[in-house]
N, CA and C of each residue as an Amber inpcrd file, in Angstrom:
protein
   507
  -9.1310000 -29.5630000 -57.6900000  -8.7830000 -28.7210000 -56.5660000
  -7.3330000 -28.2420000 -56.6740000  -6.4420000 -29.1430000 -57.0790000
  -5.0260000 -28.8000000 -57.2130000  -4.8290000 -27.7450000 -58.3090000
  -5.5880000 -27.8880000 -59.4220000  -5.4750000 -26.9240000 -60.5140000
  -5.9040000 -25.5350000 -60.0560000  -6.9680000 -25.4830000 -59.2690000
  -7.4620000 -24.1970000 -58.7900000  -6.4300000 -23.5260000 -57.8850000
  -5.7610000 -24.3250000 -57.0400000  -4.7260000 -23.7780000 -56.1600000
  -3.5590000 -23.2320000 -56.9740000  -3.1660000 -23.9630000 -58.0190000
  -2.0390000 -23.4990000 -58.8340000  -2.4090000 -22.2270000 -59.6070000
  -3.6690000 -22.1170000 -60.0480000  -4.1180000 -20.9050000 -60.7320000
  -4.1170000 -19.7210000 -59.7780000  -4.5660000 -19.9540000 -58.5680000
  -4.5770000 -18.8820000 -57.5700000  -3.1500000 -18.4870000 -57.1940000
  -2.2530000 -19.4730000 -57.1120000  -0.8480000 -19.1910000 -56.7930000
  -0.2140000 -18.3690000 -57.9160000  -0.5200000 -18.7240000 -59.1670000
   0.0020000 -17.9540000 -60.2970000  -0.4790000 -16.5140000 -60.2270000
  -1.7730000 -16.3370000 -59.9820000  -2.3390000 -14.9880000 -59.9230000
  -1.6890000 -14.1640000 -58.8250000  -1.5100000 -14.7560000 -57.6530000
  -0.8990000 -13.9990000 -56.5500000   0.5750000 -13.7040000 -56.8360000
   1.2990000 -14.6610000 -57.4250000   2.7030000 -14.4180000 -57.7940000
   2.8110000 -13.3220000 -58.8490000   1.8870000 -13.3560000 -59.7960000
   1.8930000 -12.3380000 -60.8400000   1.6340000 -10.9590000 -60.2450000
   0.6320000 -10.8600000 -59.3930000   0.3080000  -9.5680000 -58.7750000
   1.4830000  -9.0390000 -57.9650000   2.1550000  -9.9340000 -57.2500000
   3.3050000  -9.5210000 -56.4510000   4.4400000  -9.0290000 -57.3580000
   4.7070000  -9.7530000 -58.4290000   5.7510000  -9.3420000 -59.3700000
   5.3880000  -8.0310000 -60.0530000   4.1130000  -7.8900000 -60.3710000
   3.6510000  -6.7030000 -61.0820000   3.7980000  -5.4490000 -60.2270000
   3.5290000  -5.5660000 -58.9460000   3.6110000  -4.3880000 -58.0810000
   5.0500000  -3.9720000 -57.8020000   6.0040000  -4.8850000 -57.9570000
   7.4020000  -4.5450000 -57.6810000   8.1340000  -3.9980000 -58.9000000
   7.5230000  -4.0480000 -60.0830000   8.2030000  -3.5460000 -61.2800000
   8.1370000  -2.0240000 -61.3210000   9.0750000  -1.4340000 -62.0370000
   9.0970000   0.0140000 -62.2010000   8.0110000   0.4230000 -63.1870000
   7.4010000   1.5700000 -62.9650000   6.2970000   2.0030000 -63.8190000
   6.7510000   2.3720000 -65.2240000   7.9910000   2.7700000 -65.4000000
   8.4790000   3.1510000 -66.7270000   8.9950000   1.9700000 -67.5350000
   9.0350000   0.7950000 -66.9490000   9.5280000  -0.3820000 -67.6550000
   8.5590000  -0.8090000 -68.7560000   9.1100000  -1.2680000 -69.8620000
   8.3100000  -1.8770000 -70.9150000   8.1670000  -3.3470000 -70.5550000
   6.9720000  -3.7650000 -70.2040000   6.7510000  -5.1260000 -69.7400000
   6.0290000  -5.9290000 -70.8070000   6.5870000  -7.0860000 -71.1320000
   5.9520000  -8.0110000 -72.0670000   5.7670000  -9.3260000 -71.3330000
   4.5490000  -9.8060000 -71.3190000   4.1920000 -11.0480000 -70.6520000
   3.8840000 -12.0790000 -71.7230000   4.5330000 -13.2390000 -71.6520000
   4.2700000 -14.2690000 -72.6550000   4.3460000 -15.6450000 -72.0240000
   3.5450000 -16.5540000 -72.5480000   3.6010000 -17.9030000 -72.0330000
   2.3780000 -18.7200000 -72.3800000   2.3710000 -19.9280000 -71.8440000
   1.2680000 -20.8690000 -72.0120000   0.3150000 -20.6570000 -70.8510000
  -0.7980000 -19.9940000 -71.1100000  -1.7570000 -19.6810000 -70.0600000
  -2.9630000 -20.6120000 -70.0810000  -3.0250000 -21.5300000 -71.0630000
  -4.1880000 -22.4070000 -71.2420000  -5.4850000 -21.6030000 -71.2330000
  -5.4280000 -20.4320000 -71.8190000  -6.5620000 -19.5130000 -71.8120000
  -7.0430000 -19.2820000 -73.2390000  -8.2560000 -19.7390000 -73.5240000
  -8.8670000 -19.4700000 -74.8230000  -9.6080000 -18.1440000 -74.6930000
  -9.1820000 -17.1420000 -75.4580000  -9.7910000 -15.8210000 -75.3330000
 -10.9230000 -15.6080000 -76.3340000 -10.9740000 -16.4090000 -77.3630000
 -12.0720000 -16.3590000 -78.3100000 -12.0250000 -15.1690000 -79.2510000
 -12.9880000 -15.1560000 -80.1770000 -13.0580000 -14.1020000 -81.1850000
 -13.9450000 -12.9510000 -80.7350000 -14.8560000 -13.2110000 -79.8310000
 -15.7540000 -12.1560000 -79.3650000 -15.1250000 -11.4660000 -78.1590000
 -15.0500000 -10.1430000 -78.2370000 -14.3790000  -9.4090000 -77.1710000
 -15.3250000  -8.5150000 -76.3740000 -16.5800000  -8.8580000 -76.3450000
 -17.5710000  -8.0270000 -75.6630000 -17.2060000  -7.8680000 -74.1860000
 -17.0610000  -6.6220000 -73.7720000 -16.6710000  -6.3190000 -72.4030000
 -15.1690000  -6.2120000 -72.2190000 -14.4210000  -6.6740000 -73.2130000
 -12.9540000  -6.6390000 -73.1490000 -12.3730000  -5.9550000 -74.3930000
 -13.0590000  -4.9680000 -74.9180000 -12.6560000  -4.3370000 -76.1710000
 -11.2510000  -3.7370000 -76.1200000 -10.8510000  -3.2160000 -74.9710000
  -9.5370000  -2.5760000 -74.8550000  -8.4200000  -3.5840000 -74.5950000
  -8.7710000  -4.8280000 -74.2680000  -7.7800000  -5.8400000 -73.9090000
  -7.6050000  -6.8650000 -75.0200000  -8.7120000  -7.2800000 -75.6220000
  -8.7090000  -8.3580000 -76.6100000  -9.1690000  -7.8120000 -77.9560000
  -8.4720000  -8.1900000 -79.0200000  -8.8940000  -7.8330000 -80.3670000
  -9.9980000  -8.7720000 -80.8390000 -10.3750000  -8.6410000 -82.0790000
 -11.4750000  -9.4460000 -82.6270000 -10.9940000 -10.6380000 -83.4420000
  -9.7030000 -10.9440000 -83.3920000  -9.1520000 -11.9840000 -84.2580000
  -8.6770000 -13.2100000 -83.4870000  -9.3890000 -13.5790000 -82.4480000
  -9.0630000 -14.7930000 -81.7110000  -9.6950000 -16.0050000 -82.3710000
  -9.5660000 -17.1540000 -81.7250000 -10.1270000 -18.4030000 -82.2450000
 -11.0990000 -18.9670000 -81.2190000 -12.2120000 -19.5230000 -81.7200000
 -13.1550000 -20.2730000 -80.8940000 -13.8480000 -19.3790000 -79.8640000
 -14.2580000 -19.9630000 -78.7610000 -14.9690000 -19.2620000 -77.6910000
 -14.0780000 -19.1160000 -76.4680000 -14.3550000 -18.1000000 -75.6660000
 -13.5960000 -17.8840000 -74.4390000 -13.9670000 -18.9500000 -73.4120000
 -12.9440000 -19.5060000 -72.7400000 -13.2090000 -20.4590000 -71.6650000
 -12.9750000 -19.7750000 -70.3140000 -13.1090000 -20.5390000 -69.2280000
 -12.9780000 -19.9730000 -67.8860000 -11.5620000 -19.4190000 -67.6560000
 -10.5550000 -20.1450000 -68.1220000  -9.1840000 -19.6420000 -68.0030000
  -8.9950000 -18.3640000 -68.8160000  -9.6410000 -18.3010000 -69.9620000
  -9.5680000 -17.1020000 -70.7930000 -10.1900000 -15.9060000 -70.1080000
 -11.3020000 -16.1440000 -69.4410000 -11.9610000 -15.0660000 -68.7010000
 -11.0840000 -14.5910000 -67.5450000 -10.4910000 -15.5440000 -66.8550000
  -9.5900000 -15.2060000 -65.7420000  -8.3820000 -14.4170000 -66.2570000
  -7.8310000 -14.8590000 -67.3880000  -6.6730000 -14.1940000 -67.9750000
  -7.0330000 -12.7870000 -68.4640000  -8.1870000 -12.6450000 -69.1070000
  -8.6340000 -11.3310000 -69.5830000  -8.8580000 -10.3790000 -68.4060000
  -9.4200000 -10.8950000 -67.3180000  -9.6140000 -10.0660000 -66.1210000
  -8.2760000  -9.6240000 -65.5380000  -7.3120000 -10.5350000 -65.5210000
  -5.9730000 -10.2140000 -65.0250000  -5.3260000  -9.1330000 -65.8960000
  -5.4870000  -9.2530000 -67.2050000  -4.9400000  -8.2470000 -68.1180000
  -5.6610000  -6.9070000 -67.9550000  -6.9670000  -6.9440000 -67.7840000
  -7.7280000  -5.7070000 -67.5990000  -7.3240000  -5.0070000 -66.3090000
  -7.1450000  -5.7800000 -65.2630000  -6.7600000  -5.2280000 -63.9660000
  -5.3910000  -4.5530000 -64.0280000  -4.5010000  -5.0830000 -64.8610000
  -3.1310000  -4.5680000 -64.9450000  -2.8730000  -3.7450000 -66.2050000
  -3.9450000  -3.3030000 -66.8640000  -3.8340000  -2.4300000 -68.0350000
  -2.9630000  -3.0480000 -69.1310000  -3.2480000  -4.3110000 -69.4720000
  -2.4800000  -4.9990000 -70.5080000  -3.3770000  -5.3280000 -71.6960000
  -2.7550000  -5.5520000 -72.8330000  -3.4650000  -5.9360000 -74.0430000
  -2.8870000  -7.2660000 -74.5350000  -3.7600000  -8.1360000 -75.0720000
  -3.3430000  -9.4490000 -75.5690000  -3.0560000  -9.3250000 -77.0630000
  -1.7950000  -9.4910000 -77.4330000  -1.3430000  -9.2060000 -78.7910000
  -1.8230000 -10.1570000 -79.8630000  -1.9950000 -11.4260000 -79.5650000
  -2.3520000 -12.4110000 -80.5780000  -3.7370000 -12.2540000 -81.1560000
  -4.5720000 -11.4550000 -80.5230000  -5.9390000 -11.2820000 -81.0060000
  -6.1210000  -9.9780000 -81.7760000  -5.0720000  -9.2100000 -81.9220000
  -5.1770000  -7.9010000 -82.5720000  -5.0820000  -8.0070000 -84.0920000
  -4.2600000  -8.9130000 -84.5860000  -3.9350000  -8.9460000 -86.0100000
  -4.6840000 -10.0500000 -86.7450000  -5.2160000  -9.7420000 -87.9360000
  -5.9070000 -10.7670000 -88.7200000  -4.9040000 -11.6870000 -89.4120000
  -5.0630000 -12.9750000 -89.2060000  -4.2410000 -13.9930000 -89.8550000
  -5.1270000 -15.1950000 -90.1490000  -4.6440000 -16.0770000 -91.0070000
  -5.3200000 -17.3550000 -91.1980000  -5.2230000 -18.1270000 -89.8880000
  -6.1510000 -19.0460000 -89.6740000  -6.1340000 -19.8360000 -88.4320000
  -4.8290000 -20.5940000 -88.2360000  -4.2050000 -21.0170000 -89.3220000
  -2.9480000 -21.7620000 -89.2050000  -1.8640000 -20.9170000 -88.5310000
  -1.9830000 -19.5980000 -88.6280000  -1.0120000 -18.6970000 -88.0050000
  -1.4800000 -18.1720000 -86.6500000  -2.6070000 -18.6910000 -86.1620000
  -3.1150000 -18.3070000 -84.8420000  -3.0730000 -19.4630000 -83.8500000
  -3.1830000 -20.6930000 -84.3570000  -3.2560000 -21.8830000 -83.5010000
  -1.9110000 -22.1160000 -82.8270000  -1.9100000 -22.0790000 -81.4930000
  -0.6560000 -22.2570000 -80.7530000  -0.5140000 -23.6570000 -80.1710000
  -1.6030000 -24.4230000 -80.1520000  -1.5530000 -25.7750000 -79.5790000
  -2.4070000 -26.7080000 -80.4220000  -1.9010000 -27.9140000 -80.6310000
  -2.6470000 -28.9490000 -81.3510000  -2.5880000 -30.2160000 -80.5260000
  -3.7260000 -30.8860000 -80.3850000  -3.7830000 -32.1200000 -79.5990000
  -2.9400000 -33.2000000 -80.2750000  -2.4820000 -34.1950000 -79.5160000
  -1.6480000 -35.2620000 -80.0920000  -2.3150000 -36.0070000 -81.2490000
  -3.6530000 -36.1100000 -81.2290000  -4.3380000 -36.7930000 -82.3320000
  -4.7130000 -35.8280000 -83.4670000  -4.2840000 -34.5880000 -83.3800000
  -4.4750000 -33.5530000 -84.3960000  -5.9380000 -33.2380000 -84.6870000
  -6.8160000 -33.4450000 -83.7210000  -8.2280000 -33.1350000 -83.9390000
  -8.6310000 -31.8100000 -83.3040000  -7.9360000 -31.3970000 -82.2730000
  -8.2900000 -30.1740000 -81.5560000  -7.1650000 -29.1550000 -81.6880000
  -7.5570000 -27.9400000 -82.0120000  -6.5930000 -26.8420000 -82.1100000
  -7.1070000 -25.6660000 -81.2970000  -6.1880000 -24.9970000 -80.5920000
  -6.5740000 -23.8550000 -79.7700000  -5.5050000 -22.7790000 -79.7940000
  -5.9230000 -21.6090000 -79.4290000  -5.0190000 -20.4730000 -79.2520000
  -4.9420000 -20.2280000 -77.7450000  -3.9620000 -20.8670000 -77.0890000
  -3.8890000 -20.8050000 -75.6260000  -2.5900000 -20.1950000 -75.1100000
  -1.6480000 -19.9160000 -76.0040000  -0.3950000 -19.2550000 -75.6290000
  -0.4960000 -17.8060000 -76.0970000  -0.0380000 -16.8880000 -75.2680000
  -0.2660000 -15.4760000 -75.5810000   0.9560000 -14.6150000 -75.2960000
   1.0040000 -13.4820000 -75.9870000   1.9860000 -12.4290000 -75.7360000
   1.1930000 -11.1710000 -75.4150000   1.5170000 -10.5640000 -74.2840000
   0.7930000  -9.3780000 -73.8280000   1.7640000  -8.2440000 -73.5360000
   1.2380000  -7.0450000 -73.5980000   2.0320000  -5.8660000 -73.2780000
   1.1420000  -4.8570000 -72.5720000   1.7720000  -3.8920000 -71.9540000
   1.0360000  -2.8110000 -71.3160000   0.2970000  -2.0370000 -72.4050000
  -0.9020000  -1.5430000 -72.0970000  -1.7400000  -0.8710000 -73.0950000
  -1.0390000   0.2800000 -73.8010000  -0.2240000   1.0220000 -73.0730000
   0.3950000   2.1900000 -73.7020000   1.4240000   1.7930000 -74.7620000
   1.8090000   0.5250000 -74.8150000   2.7160000   0.0370000 -75.8520000
   1.9810000  -0.8150000 -76.8830000   0.6600000  -0.7170000 -76.9360000
  -0.1290000  -1.5010000 -77.8960000   0.3060000  -1.2180000 -79.3280000
   0.5930000   0.0260000 -79.6210000   1.0080000   0.4090000 -80.9750000
   2.4070000  -0.0970000 -81.3080000   3.1420000  -0.5650000 -80.3140000
   4.4750000  -1.1170000 -80.5680000   4.3970000  -2.4700000 -81.2580000
   3.2940000  -3.2100000 -81.0460000   3.1180000  -4.4930000 -81.7200000
   2.9030000  -4.2420000 -83.2080000   3.7650000  -4.7690000 -84.0350000
   3.5940000  -4.6880000 -85.4800000   2.8990000  -5.9410000 -85.9960000
   3.1640000  -7.0760000 -85.3490000   2.5590000  -8.3390000 -85.7520000
   2.7900000  -9.3780000 -84.6590000   1.8430000 -10.2830000 -84.5140000
   1.9800000 -11.4460000 -83.6350000   1.4310000 -12.6270000 -84.4130000
   2.2490000 -13.6640000 -84.5690000   1.7930000 -14.8340000 -85.3190000
   2.5330000 -16.0750000 -84.8590000   1.9970000 -17.2240000 -85.2320000
   2.5890000 -18.5130000 -84.8880000   3.5750000 -18.9110000 -85.9780000
   4.7040000 -19.4580000 -85.5600000   5.7160000 -19.9650000 -86.4840000
   5.6260000 -21.4840000 -86.4730000   5.1970000 -22.0750000 -87.5790000
   5.0190000 -23.5260000 -87.6510000   6.3150000 -24.2620000 -87.9410000
   7.2270000 -23.6530000 -88.6550000   8.4320000 -24.3430000 -89.0900000
   9.4580000 -24.5730000 -88.0020000   9.3500000 -23.8560000 -86.9060000
  10.3440000 -23.9900000 -85.8380000  10.1370000 -25.3180000 -85.1260000
  11.1960000 -26.1210000 -85.0440000  11.0760000 -27.4160000 -84.3870000
  11.2950000 -27.2490000 -82.8930000  10.2680000 -27.5350000 -82.1540000
  10.3600000 -27.5870000 -80.6980000   9.6890000 -28.8830000 -80.2820000
  10.2680000 -29.5910000 -79.3590000   9.7060000 -30.8860000 -78.9610000
   8.5460000 -30.6530000 -78.0030000   7.4560000 -30.1650000 -78.5600000
   6.2710000 -29.8520000 -77.7760000   5.0600000 -29.9010000 -78.6950000
   3.8890000 -29.9740000 -78.1020000   2.6730000 -29.9020000 -78.8980000
   2.2280000 -28.4490000 -79.0770000   3.0250000 -27.5200000 -78.5860000
   2.7690000 -26.0920000 -78.7590000   3.6320000 -25.5620000 -79.8970000
   3.1250000 -24.5480000 -80.5670000   3.8850000 -23.8900000 -81.6230000
   4.4640000 -22.5870000 -81.0840000   5.5720000 -22.1880000 -81.6600000
   6.2460000 -20.9760000 -81.2140000   5.4980000 -19.7380000 -81.7080000
   5.4120000 -18.7310000 -80.8400000   4.7890000 -17.4640000 -81.2030000
   5.8940000 -16.4380000 -81.4220000   5.7300000 -15.6410000 -82.4600000
   6.7030000 -14.5950000 -82.7450000   5.9780000 -13.2550000 -82.8160000
   6.5880000 -12.2490000 -82.2490000   6.0390000 -10.9030000 -82.3640000
   7.0860000  -9.9810000 -82.9610000   6.6090000  -9.0020000 -83.6720000
   7.4660000  -7.9520000 -84.2000000   7.0960000  -6.6760000 -83.4720000
   8.0840000  -6.0740000 -82.8480000   7.8660000  -4.8430000 -82.0940000
   8.5900000  -3.6890000 -82.7640000   8.0160000  -2.5300000 -82.6510000
   8.6780000  -1.3190000 -83.1220000   8.6750000  -0.3460000 -81.9530000
   9.8330000  -0.2060000 -81.3470000   9.9520000   0.6720000 -80.1920000
  10.5590000   1.9970000 -80.6210000   9.9810000   3.0570000 -80.1540000
  10.5220000   4.3900000 -80.4050000  11.2160000   4.8330000 -79.1260000
  12.5250000   4.7760000 -79.1710000  13.3020000   5.1430000 -78.0010000
  13.5790000   6.6390000 -78.0270000  13.3990000   7.2550000 -76.8920000
  13.6400000   8.6870000 -76.7920000  15.0330000   8.9380000 -76.2430000
  15.6060000  10.0290000 -76.6890000  16.9220000  10.4150000 -76.2130000
  16.7960000  10.8610000 -74.7610000  17.7220000  10.4120000 -73.9430000
  17.7070000  10.8030000 -72.5340000  17.9860000  12.2920000 -72.4310000
  17.2240000  12.9930000 -71.6150000  17.4760000  14.4290000 -71.4640000
  18.8280000  14.6670000 -70.7960000  19.4790000  15.7250000 -71.2230000
  20.7890000  16.0540000 -70.6620000  20.6320000  16.4630000 -69.2010000
  21.5430000  16.0180000 -68.3950000  21.5040000  16.4010000 -66.9860000
  22.1180000  17.7820000 -66.8320000  21.7690000  18.4410000 -65.7930000
  22.2910000  19.7760000 -65.5290000  23.5810000  19.7330000 -64.7220000
  24.2540000  18.6270000 -64.7470000  25.5070000  18.4950000 -64.0110000
  26.5780000  19.3690000 -64.6660000  27.3810000  19.9880000 -63.8540000
  28.4420000  20.8630000 -64.3450000  29.6120000  19.9980000 -64.7970000
  30.0620000  20.2480000 -66.0110000  31.1940000  19.4950000 -66.5320000
  32.4800000  20.0160000 -65.9120000  33.3880000  19.1200000 -65.6630000
  34.6780000  19.4890000 -65.1030000  35.5310000  20.1170000 -66.2000000
  36.0360000  21.3000000 -65.9150000  36.8790000  22.0040000 -66.8810000
  38.3370000  21.6790000 -66.5870000  39.0800000  21.4540000 -67.6390000
  40.4910000  21.1330000 -67.5010000  41.3380000  22.3730000 -67.7920000
  42.4520000  22.4890000 -67.0840000  43.3780000  23.5980000 -67.2850000
  44.2730000  23.2580000 -68.4790000  44.0390000  23.9210000 -69.5910000
  44.8140000  23.6310000 -70.7940000  46.0030000  24.5800000 -70.9770000
  46.1990000  25.4670000 -70.0330000  47.3230000  26.4090000 -70.1280000
  48.6590000  25.6780000 -70.0660000  48.7270000  24.6140000 -69.2820000
  49.9610000  23.8510000 -69.1560000  50.3500000  23.2090000 -70.4890000
  49.3630000  22.7750000 -71.2490000  49.6520000  22.0980000 -72.5180000
  50.2010000  23.0490000 -73.5750000  50.1050000  24.3370000 -73.3410000
  50.5890000  25.3120000 -74.3180000  52.0320000  25.7460000 -74.0530000
  52.6330000  25.2900000 -72.9590000  54.0200000  25.6620000 -72.6550000
  54.9790000  24.8820000 -73.5410000  56.1700000  25.4890000 -73.7940000
  57.1700000  24.8620000 -74.6670000  57.6900000  23.5630000 -74.0710000
  57.8620000  23.5300000 -72.7540000  58.3860000  22.3260000 -72.1060000
  57.4050000  21.1580000 -72.2740000  56.1320000  21.4260000 -72.1050000
  55.1100000  20.3840000 -72.2330000  55.0540000  19.8760000 -73.6710000
  55.0970000  20.8150000 -74.6120000  55.0580000  20.4370000 -76.0240000
  56.2870000  19.6210000 -76.4020000  57.4380000  19.9720000 -75.8250000
  58.6710000  19.2530000 -76.1100000  58.6350000  17.8210000 -75.6140000
  57.9960000  17.5760000 -74.4870000  57.9000000  16.2180000 -73.9410000
  57.0690000  15.2950000 -74.8330000  56.1090000  15.8470000 -75.5550000
  55.2080000  15.0230000 -76.3580000  55.4320000  15.1920000 -77.8600000
  56.5420000  15.8000000 -78.2040000  56.8420000  16.0350000 -79.6140000
  57.2220000  14.7220000 -80.2910000  56.6570000  14.5100000 -81.4170000
  56.9550000  13.3020000 -82.1830000  58.0230000  13.6030000 -83.2180000
  58.9470000  12.6880000 -83.3840000  60.0360000  12.7190000 -84.3650000
  60.8450000  13.9430000 -84.3090000
């Protein structure tokens, strides 16, 4: 019962945070969601790739629905890698491995993901492995504003007295 309340609290907090963000912001969501999204993406083709691990669990379904509702894509399932580079969690007895930590982005930035993989060599005092993503962002030049530039009177600088005051040597 307590777990269900915390899941509902997370969902409501996420929705509240999501509605307050600016629409032009590049949003990346990452963390330990305890959500197994699996390799089969039937019904979630636009959200989940085909390179997940194992089968989708209830948390995975909830997470996929949350991503679908907010137009997000789950990055770790897009790229083909060996399982060793997909497994984000290993049980203390090393018998169970899962992909339960995820990095997500808004769908319109899906092409920004160049790669998402697990880094095994990074030492963190946890049973989770670190996830790394490579992004390629194409930043656009800000359009020039139509503000009128302030013009300076340069006639004064051309007078002999002015030139004499600033003459070097």
